[in-house]
Amino acid sequence: MDKYDFIIIGAGMGGLSAANFLAKYNKKVLVLEKHNIPGGLVTSFQRKGAHFDLGIHGLYELEEGQAIPQFLEYWDATHIETVPCRGNMACYIDGKKYMFRHGTIREDFEQSFAEYKEDIDKLFRVMETINKEMFSGTEAPEPPYDMNLLQMISFGMKAKKQKPMFMKYGIKNAKKILDKLTDSEELKAAIYSYCPYPMVFMAFAYQWGVFSNNEYPKEGMQAIPDAAVKSLNRMGGTVKLNSEVVEILVKDEQAYGVRTKDGDEYHGQVISNASPQYTYQWIRNEEKLVGKMQKAIEGKKIYPSICAMFIAVQDTYDFENVDCITITGTQDYKLAPEGYNAENAPIVINVYPKRECDKYRSLVALIPLAYEYQNFWQTEAGKVRGEAYKGLKKSVEDVLLNRIKSHLGSEFTDAIVSHELSTPMTYERYTYSQNGSFMGWSAEEKEYGKYMKQRTDIKDLYLVGQWVFPGFGVAGVMASGYYLAKEILKNDGIDLKKDFTDYFSGK
Ligand SMILES: Cc1cc2nc3c(=O)[nH]c(=O)nc-3n(C[C@H](O)[C@H](O)[C@H](O)COP(=O)(O)OP(=O)(O)OC[C@H]3O[C@@H](n4cnc5c(N)ncnc54)[C@H](O)[C@@H]3O)c2cc1C
């Protein structure tokens, strides 16, 4: 049995961020990760001469001076070299091809939809303003549970004043806003195509705003968690891989450690980077309290899940500098993900920059098919991944691949070397993210801003990552680690916000 100040369940970017911030202030930290590599949803893998990331393409927040390099720098982590990920987008809408190129996106929209110039002006004005307001340097909100009623009202009023367009359009459901801004079904589909999820309009504005400005780590996404593990080790923290936590040890409503699958016991305060639904299942002897905690999240909607198809392609196929290919129908934006099936679901294919050591080009096709699809992918709610699951997975893969081939033609078909589909069940199995969710809770209008607390009803048990404040995304979960450490370190009289701000103010 080993004693630590903090034991962190999971080496996702949320867990690694909390660990780094706490270790920087001399806390003895242990991170236990069930997988054989760190990073959770930010991991990469190798298959038959191709290198794949789990689905993140480029990240705007990876640019110099943005959140991710800032967090890494504060931990004294190795600098991550990046390459721009800012090519062109080929967009098939009901089979018709449109091109939106880096640097001329707006002009390309105007050319493609010449009779809707006014609508395009409106759309771009709204999207550009929302992005400007989001990145305007206005202070990040404090965790909302720290606010009393008066502070909340004042926060809402301040937000309305500082971010009027964001508040008016950004936090509304996209369908509503798209319908308001144009009558052209093709134009709506074009905006929707890059980000085909039922979300607040802000997300679409964000995607189109950052498209063409993304950065990609030269060595692949795995470089980010790898850098965070190295900095943590340098500061005295430990990461143990292949170590699955199966029990959170709690006595008298206070957590005091964890037990792993191998029977090892570690004592200390506990921070879980796994989803709350899984985390709560690992607590024994506190049925009443756990029941209350489970009830509080029972009806909360989860972000729609996705399938990812990993495709390796020979260099014989010329992508003509295209970084993203989308296949969408004009009516897709009206459907909820439950309405999608393999035949009609929108497809977003990210084409990755090829690393020098890669033999083939890697593509990841993302398809929003529901966790509940055909009796939970024929697993009866995740219980049996047997022959029926494999059969369905194979048939979905065939249909999706044929749809992609029919759009990209025989040269593409001939260049394919390998392909492999992962379902929401795969994502769930690997990360213990409930429903395989890759973004945590739903960001629909009525859910938007309803953050979950990092502190739980069990003393010394905390949550970090995409399910808690301030929510999903790589930069978001790293910020979640920052906010949690800030709260915890307050008890030692440490003002992390001041230290962090002072560190960067001279730069
Ligand atoms: C296809 C795709 C596209 C995305 N696109 C973007 C994007 O464009 N921009 C962006 O910012 N974000 C994007 N994201 C989202 C982003 O990757 C996630 O929001 C974020 O990485 C989640 O981090 P996390 O730390 O909360 O959790 P996770 O990454 O899920 O990490 C949780 C970790 O805990 C471990 N764990 C769980 N249970 C246990 C246990 N019992 N014992 C030990 N370890 C355990 C898991 O193995 C995992 O490593 C995308 C994600 C995907 C999959």
PDB file of C-alpha atoms in Angstrom, residues 104-350:
ATOM      1  CA  THR A 104     -10.853  32.268 -49.725  1.00  0.00           C
ATOM      2  CA  ILE A 105     -13.614  30.517 -47.798  1.00  0.00           C
ATOM      3  CA  ARG A 106     -15.990  33.441 -47.864  1.00  0.00           C
ATOM      4  CA  GLU A 107     -15.407  34.156 -51.573  1.00  0.00           C
ATOM      5  CA  ASP A 108     -15.933  30.460 -52.313  1.00  0.00           C
ATOM      6  CA  PHE A 109     -19.245  30.520 -50.449  1.00  0.00           C
ATOM      7  CA  GLU A 110     -20.280  33.595 -52.434  1.00  0.00           C
ATOM      8  CA  GLN A 111     -19.345  31.920 -55.688  1.00  0.00           C
ATOM      9  CA  SER A 112     -21.069  28.646 -54.814  1.00  0.00           C
ATOM     10  CA  PHE A 113     -24.275  30.315 -53.646  1.00  0.00           C
ATOM     11  CA  ALA A 114     -24.228  33.487 -55.789  1.00  0.00           C
ATOM     12  CA  GLU A 115     -27.935  34.244 -55.311  1.00  0.00           C
ATOM     13  CA  TYR A 116     -27.584  34.183 -51.526  1.00  0.00           C
ATOM     14  CA  LYS A 117     -24.849  36.800 -51.132  1.00  0.00           C
ATOM     15  CA  GLU A 118     -26.803  38.717 -48.478  1.00  0.00           C
ATOM     16  CA  ASP A 119     -27.372  35.569 -46.429  1.00  0.00           C
ATOM     17  CA  ILE A 120     -23.684  34.720 -46.663  1.00  0.00           C
ATOM     18  CA  ASP A 121     -22.806  38.230 -45.464  1.00  0.00           C
ATOM     19  CA  LYS A 122     -25.149  37.759 -42.513  1.00  0.00           C
ATOM     20  CA  LEU A 123     -23.882  34.255 -41.722  1.00  0.00           C
ATOM     21  CA  PHE A 124     -20.232  35.256 -41.830  1.00  0.00           C
ATOM     22  CA  ARG A 125     -20.818  38.446 -39.860  1.00  0.00           C
ATOM     23  CA  VAL A 126     -22.557  36.471 -37.115  1.00  0.00           C
ATOM     24  CA  MET A 127     -19.942  33.702 -37.124  1.00  0.00           C
ATOM     25  CA  GLU A 128     -16.960  36.060 -37.183  1.00  0.00           C
ATOM     26  CA  THR A 129     -18.411  38.186 -34.386  1.00  0.00           C
ATOM     27  CA  ILE A 130     -19.167  35.138 -32.232  1.00  0.00           C
ATOM     28  CA  ASN A 131     -15.571  33.965 -32.668  1.00  0.00           C
ATOM     29  CA  LYS A 132     -14.183  37.412 -31.898  1.00  0.00           C
ATOM     30  CA  GLU A 133     -16.326  37.607 -28.761  1.00  0.00           C
ATOM     31  CA  MET A 134     -15.273  34.106 -27.676  1.00  0.00           C
ATOM     32  CA  PHE A 135     -11.581  34.927 -28.001  1.00  0.00           C
ATOM     33  CA  SER A 136     -11.813  38.556 -26.959  1.00  0.00           C
ATOM     34  CA  GLY A 137      -9.692  38.101 -23.825  1.00  0.00           C
ATOM     35  CA  THR A 138     -12.690  38.622 -21.558  1.00  0.00           C
ATOM     36  CA  GLU A 139     -12.067  36.848 -18.310  1.00  0.00           C
ATOM     37  CA  ALA A 140     -12.847  33.133 -18.240  1.00  0.00           C
ATOM     38  CA  PRO A 141     -15.806  32.399 -15.960  1.00  0.00           C
ATOM     39  CA  GLU A 142     -15.115  31.084 -12.515  1.00  0.00           C
ATOM     40  CA  PRO A 143     -16.691  27.699 -11.794  1.00  0.00           C
ATOM     41  CA  PRO A 144     -20.392  28.557 -11.600  1.00  0.00           C
ATOM     42  CA  TYR A 145     -20.928  26.758  -8.329  1.00  0.00           C
ATOM     43  CA  ASP A 146     -18.800  29.390  -6.677  1.00  0.00           C
ATOM     44  CA  MET A 147     -21.346  32.058  -7.587  1.00  0.00           C
ATOM     45  CA  ASN A 148     -24.226  33.157  -5.426  1.00  0.00           C
ATOM     46  CA  LEU A 149     -27.467  34.342  -7.038  1.00  0.00           C
ATOM     47  CA  LEU A 150     -26.367  37.963  -7.287  1.00  0.00           C
ATOM     48  CA  GLN A 151     -23.043  37.004  -8.846  1.00  0.00           C
ATOM     49  CA  MET A 152     -24.863  34.808 -11.346  1.00  0.00           C
ATOM     50  CA  ILE A 153     -27.184  37.615 -12.389  1.00  0.00           C
ATOM     51  CA  SER A 154     -24.285  40.003 -12.706  1.00  0.00           C
ATOM     52  CA  PHE A 155     -22.320  37.380 -14.703  1.00  0.00           C
ATOM     53  CA  GLY A 156     -25.278  36.979 -17.100  1.00  0.00           C
ATOM     54  CA  MET A 157     -25.606  40.737 -17.551  1.00  0.00           C
ATOM     55  CA  LYS A 158     -21.864  41.146 -18.114  1.00  0.00           C
ATOM     56  CA  ALA A 159     -21.896  38.356 -20.692  1.00  0.00           C
ATOM     57  CA  LYS A 160     -24.785  40.020 -22.536  1.00  0.00           C
ATOM     58  CA  LYS A 161     -22.853  43.287 -22.652  1.00  0.00           C
ATOM     59  CA  GLN A 162     -19.479  41.808 -23.551  1.00  0.00           C
ATOM     60  CA  LYS A 163     -20.682  39.075 -25.910  1.00  0.00           C
ATOM     61  CA  PRO A 164     -23.989  40.230 -27.417  1.00  0.00           C
ATOM     62  CA  MET A 165     -23.797  38.154 -30.624  1.00  0.00           C
ATOM     63  CA  PHE A 166     -22.658  35.059 -28.749  1.00  0.00           C
ATOM     64  CA  MET A 167     -25.581  35.411 -26.350  1.00  0.00           C
ATOM     65  CA  LYS A 168     -28.110  36.178 -29.118  1.00  0.00           C
ATOM     66  CA  TYR A 169     -27.132  33.506 -31.651  1.00  0.00           C
ATOM     67  CA  GLY A 170     -24.284  31.446 -30.232  1.00  0.00           C
ATOM     68  CA  ILE A 171     -26.078  29.681 -27.412  1.00  0.00           C
ATOM     69  CA  LYS A 172     -29.175  28.878 -29.474  1.00  0.00           C
ATOM     70  CA  ASN A 173     -29.721  25.578 -31.236  1.00  0.00           C
ATOM     71  CA  ALA A 174     -28.122  25.579 -34.668  1.00  0.00           C
ATOM     72  CA  LYS A 175     -31.184  24.492 -36.639  1.00  0.00           C
ATOM     73  CA  LYS A 176     -33.114  27.482 -35.326  1.00  0.00           C
ATOM     74  CA  ILE A 177     -30.350  29.911 -36.265  1.00  0.00           C
ATOM     75  CA  LEU A 178     -29.649  28.368 -39.667  1.00  0.00           C
ATOM     76  CA  ASP A 179     -33.361  28.624 -40.500  1.00  0.00           C
ATOM     77  CA  LYS A 180     -33.295  32.244 -39.389  1.00  0.00           C
ATOM     78  CA  LEU A 181     -30.214  33.237 -41.388  1.00  0.00           C
ATOM     79  CA  THR A 182     -31.019  31.720 -44.787  1.00  0.00           C
ATOM     80  CA  ASP A 183     -33.659  29.914 -46.848  1.00  0.00           C
ATOM     81  CA  SER A 184     -31.080  28.015 -48.881  1.00  0.00           C
ATOM     82  CA  GLU A 185     -31.063  24.366 -47.841  1.00  0.00           C
ATOM     83  CA  GLU A 186     -27.696  23.869 -49.598  1.00  0.00           C
ATOM     84  CA  LEU A 187     -26.123  26.783 -47.747  1.00  0.00           C
ATOM     85  CA  LYS A 188     -27.403  25.463 -44.417  1.00  0.00           C
ATOM     86  CA  ALA A 189     -26.062  22.021 -45.299  1.00  0.00           C
ATOM     87  CA  ALA A 190     -22.658  23.489 -46.157  1.00  0.00           C
ATOM     88  CA  ILE A 191     -22.368  25.124 -42.731  1.00  0.00           C
ATOM     89  CA  TYR A 192     -23.694  22.007 -41.017  1.00  0.00           C
ATOM     90  CA  SER A 193     -21.474  19.618 -42.992  1.00  0.00           C
ATOM     91  CA  TYR A 194     -18.230  20.275 -41.141  1.00  0.00           C
ATOM     92  CA  CYS A 195     -19.788  19.734 -37.748  1.00  0.00           C
ATOM     93  CA  PRO A 196     -22.883  17.506 -38.119  1.00  0.00           C
ATOM     94  CA  TYR A 197     -24.111  17.375 -34.545  1.00  0.00           C
ATOM     95  CA  PRO A 198     -27.161  18.918 -32.901  1.00  0.00           C
ATOM     96  CA  MET A 199     -25.452  21.741 -31.136  1.00  0.00           C
ATOM     97  CA  VAL A 200     -25.635  25.345 -30.215  1.00  0.00           C
ATOM     98  CA  PHE A 201     -24.821  27.608 -33.148  1.00  0.00           C
ATOM     99  CA  MET A 202     -21.637  28.776 -31.432  1.00  0.00           C
ATOM    100  CA  ALA A 203     -20.079  25.389 -32.210  1.00  0.00           C
ATOM    101  CA  PHE A 204     -20.700  25.838 -35.939  1.00  0.00           C
ATOM    102  CA  ALA A 205     -19.394  29.392 -35.855  1.00  0.00           C
ATOM    103  CA  TYR A 206     -16.361  28.094 -34.006  1.00  0.00           C
ATOM    104  CA  GLN A 207     -15.701  25.253 -36.438  1.00  0.00           C
ATOM    105  CA  TRP A 208     -15.939  27.504 -39.464  1.00  0.00           C
ATOM    106  CA  GLY A 209     -13.918  30.195 -37.718  1.00  0.00           C
ATOM    107  CA  VAL A 210     -11.068  27.888 -36.839  1.00  0.00           C
ATOM    108  CA  PHE A 211     -11.163  25.881 -40.058  1.00  0.00           C
ATOM    109  CA  SER A 212      -7.981  26.846 -41.886  1.00  0.00           C
ATOM    110  CA  ASN A 213      -6.284  27.942 -38.662  1.00  0.00           C
ATOM    111  CA  ASN A 214      -5.669  24.580 -37.040  1.00  0.00           C
ATOM    112  CA  GLU A 215      -2.324  23.192 -35.971  1.00  0.00           C
ATOM    113  CA  TYR A 216      -1.366  19.529 -35.862  1.00  0.00           C
ATOM    114  CA  PRO A 217       1.515  18.071 -33.803  1.00  0.00           C
ATOM    115  CA  LYS A 218       4.316  16.924 -36.132  1.00  0.00           C
ATOM    116  CA  GLU A 219       4.452  13.566 -34.340  1.00  0.00           C
ATOM    117  CA  GLY A 220       0.672  13.138 -34.087  1.00  0.00           C
ATOM    118  CA  MET A 221      -1.781  13.927 -31.267  1.00  0.00           C
ATOM    119  CA  GLN A 222      -0.046  11.492 -28.909  1.00  0.00           C
ATOM    120  CA  ALA A 223       2.687  14.147 -28.563  1.00  0.00           C
ATOM    121  CA  ILE A 224       0.384  16.165 -26.267  1.00  0.00           C
ATOM    122  CA  PRO A 225      -0.196  13.546 -23.512  1.00  0.00           C
ATOM    123  CA  ASP A 226       3.385  12.315 -23.915  1.00  0.00           C
ATOM    124  CA  ALA A 227       4.687  15.819 -23.162  1.00  0.00           C
ATOM    125  CA  ALA A 228       2.352  16.074 -20.150  1.00  0.00           C
ATOM    126  CA  VAL A 229       3.575  12.731 -18.753  1.00  0.00           C
ATOM    127  CA  LYS A 230       7.221  13.791 -19.126  1.00  0.00           C
ATOM    128  CA  SER A 231       6.684  17.085 -17.321  1.00  0.00           C
ATOM    129  CA  LEU A 232       4.776  15.298 -14.560  1.00  0.00           C
ATOM    130  CA  ASN A 233       7.610  12.796 -14.115  1.00  0.00           C
ATOM    131  CA  ARG A 234      10.138  15.615 -13.961  1.00  0.00           C
ATOM    132  CA  MET A 235       8.122  17.226 -11.153  1.00  0.00           C
ATOM    133  CA  GLY A 236       8.098  13.961  -9.178  1.00  0.00           C
ATOM    134  CA  GLY A 237       4.679  12.636 -10.233  1.00  0.00           C
ATOM    135  CA  THR A 238       4.119   9.027 -11.261  1.00  0.00           C
ATOM    136  CA  VAL A 239       2.011   7.516 -14.057  1.00  0.00           C
ATOM    137  CA  LYS A 240       1.270   3.798 -13.887  1.00  0.00           C
ATOM    138  CA  LEU A 241      -0.077   2.349 -17.130  1.00  0.00           C
ATOM    139  CA  ASN A 242      -2.067  -0.898 -17.415  1.00  0.00           C
ATOM    140  CA  SER A 243      -3.530  -0.141 -13.985  1.00  0.00           C
ATOM    141  CA  GLU A 244      -7.309  -0.240 -13.927  1.00  0.00           C
ATOM    142  CA  VAL A 245      -9.072   1.092 -10.844  1.00  0.00           C
ATOM    143  CA  VAL A 246     -11.995  -1.108  -9.825  1.00  0.00           C
ATOM    144  CA  GLU A 247     -12.844   0.392  -6.446  1.00  0.00           C
ATOM    145  CA  ILE A 248     -12.763   3.799  -4.819  1.00  0.00           C
ATOM    146  CA  LEU A 249     -12.181   3.299  -1.108  1.00  0.00           C
ATOM    147  CA  VAL A 250     -14.606   5.334   0.982  1.00  0.00           C
ATOM    148  CA  LYS A 251     -15.201   5.408   4.727  1.00  0.00           C
ATOM    149  CA  ASP A 252     -17.696   7.634   6.541  1.00  0.00           C
ATOM    150  CA  GLU A 253     -18.474   9.499   3.300  1.00  0.00           C
ATOM    151  CA  GLN A 254     -14.802  10.317   2.724  1.00  0.00           C
ATOM    152  CA  ALA A 255     -12.597   8.854  -0.028  1.00  0.00           C
ATOM    153  CA  TYR A 256      -9.192   7.631   1.098  1.00  0.00           C
ATOM    154  CA  GLY A 257      -7.819   5.674  -1.834  1.00  0.00           C
ATOM    155  CA  VAL A 258      -8.372   3.183  -4.653  1.00  0.00           C
ATOM    156  CA  ARG A 259      -7.952  -0.491  -5.433  1.00  0.00           C
ATOM    157  CA  THR A 260      -6.848  -1.742  -8.852  1.00  0.00           C
ATOM    158  CA  LYS A 261      -7.837  -4.838 -10.799  1.00  0.00           C
ATOM    159  CA  ASP A 262      -4.521  -6.413  -9.759  1.00  0.00           C
ATOM    160  CA  GLY A 263      -5.461  -5.925  -6.107  1.00  0.00           C
ATOM    161  CA  ASP A 264      -3.015  -3.077  -5.409  1.00  0.00           C
ATOM    162  CA  GLU A 265      -4.197  -0.459  -2.953  1.00  0.00           C
ATOM    163  CA  TYR A 266      -3.151   3.204  -3.001  1.00  0.00           C
ATOM    164  CA  HIS A 267      -4.150   5.740  -0.373  1.00  0.00           C
ATOM    165  CA  GLY A 268      -4.754   9.460  -0.830  1.00  0.00           C
ATOM    166  CA  GLN A 269      -7.446  11.885  -1.998  1.00  0.00           C
ATOM    167  CA  VAL A 270      -9.050  10.726  -5.251  1.00  0.00           C
ATOM    168  CA  ILE A 271      -9.639  12.551  -8.541  1.00  0.00           C
ATOM    169  CA  SER A 272     -11.490  10.676 -11.273  1.00  0.00           C
ATOM    170  CA  ASN A 273     -10.951  11.495 -14.951  1.00  0.00           C
ATOM    171  CA  ALA A 274     -13.463   8.814 -15.986  1.00  0.00           C
ATOM    172  CA  SER A 275     -17.132   9.685 -16.570  1.00  0.00           C
ATOM    173  CA  PRO A 276     -19.176  10.215 -13.380  1.00  0.00           C
ATOM    174  CA  GLN A 277     -21.492   7.323 -14.342  1.00  0.00           C
ATOM    175  CA  TYR A 278     -18.567   4.867 -14.231  1.00  0.00           C
ATOM    176  CA  THR A 279     -16.858   6.574 -11.280  1.00  0.00           C
ATOM    177  CA  TYR A 280     -19.924   6.227  -9.045  1.00  0.00           C
ATOM    178  CA  GLN A 281     -20.106   2.473  -9.774  1.00  0.00           C
ATOM    179  CA  TRP A 282     -16.679   1.993  -8.220  1.00  0.00           C
ATOM    180  CA  ILE A 283     -17.793   3.266  -4.785  1.00  0.00           C
ATOM    181  CA  ARG A 284     -18.895   0.607  -2.320  1.00  0.00           C
ATOM    182  CA  ASN A 285     -20.569   0.893   1.100  1.00  0.00           C
ATOM    183  CA  GLU A 286     -22.235   4.250   0.454  1.00  0.00           C
ATOM    184  CA  GLU A 287     -25.394   3.157  -1.374  1.00  0.00           C
ATOM    185  CA  LYS A 288     -27.556   6.006  -0.128  1.00  0.00           C
ATOM    186  CA  LEU A 289     -25.155   8.783  -0.991  1.00  0.00           C
ATOM    187  CA  VAL A 290     -24.145   7.203  -4.292  1.00  0.00           C
ATOM    188  CA  GLY A 291     -27.827   6.719  -5.129  1.00  0.00           C
ATOM    189  CA  LYS A 292     -28.367  10.448  -4.585  1.00  0.00           C
ATOM    190  CA  MET A 293     -25.369  11.301  -6.778  1.00  0.00           C
ATOM    191  CA  GLN A 294     -26.589   8.964  -9.523  1.00  0.00           C
ATOM    192  CA  LYS A 295     -30.070  10.434  -9.359  1.00  0.00           C
ATOM    193  CA  ALA A 296     -28.706  13.945  -9.843  1.00  0.00           C
ATOM    194  CA  ILE A 297     -27.332  13.010 -13.288  1.00  0.00           C
ATOM    195  CA  GLU A 298     -29.963  10.426 -14.245  1.00  0.00           C
ATOM    196  CA  GLY A 299     -31.887  12.443 -16.810  1.00  0.00           C
ATOM    197  CA  LYS A 300     -28.995  14.553 -18.047  1.00  0.00           C
ATOM    198  CA  LYS A 301     -28.522  14.303 -21.802  1.00  0.00           C
ATOM    199  CA  ILE A 302     -25.225  13.021 -23.167  1.00  0.00           C
ATOM    200  CA  TYR A 303     -23.504  14.405 -26.258  1.00  0.00           C
ATOM    201  CA  PRO A 304     -24.316  12.261 -29.319  1.00  0.00           C
ATOM    202  CA  SER A 305     -21.780   9.572 -29.982  1.00  0.00           C
ATOM    203  CA  ILE A 306     -19.872   8.788 -33.167  1.00  0.00           C
ATOM    204  CA  CYS A 307     -18.315   6.013 -35.164  1.00  0.00           C
ATOM    205  CA  ALA A 308     -14.875   6.474 -36.621  1.00  0.00           C
ATOM    206  CA  MET A 309     -13.575   4.647 -39.662  1.00  0.00           C
ATOM    207  CA  PHE A 310      -9.786   4.575 -39.889  1.00  0.00           C
ATOM    208  CA  ILE A 311      -8.686   4.310 -43.535  1.00  0.00           C
ATOM    209  CA  ALA A 312      -5.122   3.947 -44.876  1.00  0.00           C
ATOM    210  CA  VAL A 313      -4.626   5.146 -48.443  1.00  0.00           C
ATOM    211  CA  GLN A 314      -1.713   4.847 -50.894  1.00  0.00           C
ATOM    212  CA  ASP A 315      -0.101   7.954 -52.347  1.00  0.00           C
ATOM    213  CA  THR A 316      -1.490   7.042 -55.779  1.00  0.00           C
ATOM    214  CA  TYR A 317      -4.661   8.927 -54.856  1.00  0.00           C
ATOM    215  CA  ASP A 318      -4.324  12.680 -55.260  1.00  0.00           C
ATOM    216  CA  PHE A 319      -6.227  14.549 -52.552  1.00  0.00           C
ATOM    217  CA  GLU A 320      -5.512  17.856 -54.339  1.00  0.00           C
ATOM    218  CA  ASN A 321      -4.543  19.540 -51.093  1.00  0.00           C
ATOM    219  CA  VAL A 322      -7.902  18.779 -49.486  1.00  0.00           C
ATOM    220  CA  ASP A 323      -7.815  18.356 -45.705  1.00  0.00           C
ATOM    221  CA  CYS A 324     -11.450  17.564 -45.138  1.00  0.00           C
ATOM    222  CA  ILE A 325     -14.146  15.894 -47.238  1.00  0.00           C
ATOM    223  CA  THR A 326     -17.765  15.945 -46.155  1.00  0.00           C
ATOM    224  CA  ILE A 327     -20.764  14.002 -47.425  1.00  0.00           C
ATOM    225  CA  THR A 328     -24.074  15.522 -46.364  1.00  0.00           C
ATOM    226  CA  GLY A 329     -27.692  15.697 -47.439  1.00  0.00           C
ATOM    227  CA  THR A 330     -29.687  18.937 -47.442  1.00  0.00           C
ATOM    228  CA  GLN A 331     -32.168  17.563 -44.914  1.00  0.00           C
ATOM    229  CA  ASP A 332     -29.574  16.186 -42.461  1.00  0.00           C
ATOM    230  CA  TYR A 333     -29.447  19.253 -40.252  1.00  0.00           C
ATOM    231  CA  LYS A 334     -33.134  18.763 -39.392  1.00  0.00           C
ATOM    232  CA  LEU A 335     -32.620  15.243 -38.067  1.00  0.00           C
ATOM    233  CA  ALA A 336     -31.622  14.206 -34.584  1.00  0.00           C
ATOM    234  CA  PRO A 337     -28.818  11.611 -34.461  1.00  0.00           C
ATOM    235  CA  GLU A 338     -31.436   8.943 -33.650  1.00  0.00           C
ATOM    236  CA  GLY A 339     -32.734   9.563 -37.179  1.00  0.00           C
ATOM    237  CA  TYR A 340     -29.441   8.641 -38.817  1.00  0.00           C
ATOM    238  CA  ASN A 341     -28.502   5.215 -40.114  1.00  0.00           C
ATOM    239  CA  ALA A 342     -25.541   3.920 -42.107  1.00  0.00           C
ATOM    240  CA  GLU A 343     -27.261   4.895 -45.378  1.00  0.00           C
ATOM    241  CA  ASN A 344     -28.107   8.501 -44.551  1.00  0.00           C
ATOM    242  CA  ALA A 345     -25.752   9.709 -41.787  1.00  0.00           C
ATOM    243  CA  PRO A 346     -23.510  12.631 -42.663  1.00  0.00           C
ATOM    244  CA  ILE A 347     -19.814  11.753 -43.014  1.00  0.00           C
ATOM    245  CA  VAL A 348     -16.819  13.969 -42.234  1.00  0.00           C
ATOM    246  CA  ILE A 349     -13.508  12.616 -43.516  1.00  0.00           C
ATOM    247  CA  ASN A 350     -10.406  14.188 -42.053  1.00  0.00           C
TER     248      ASN A 350
END
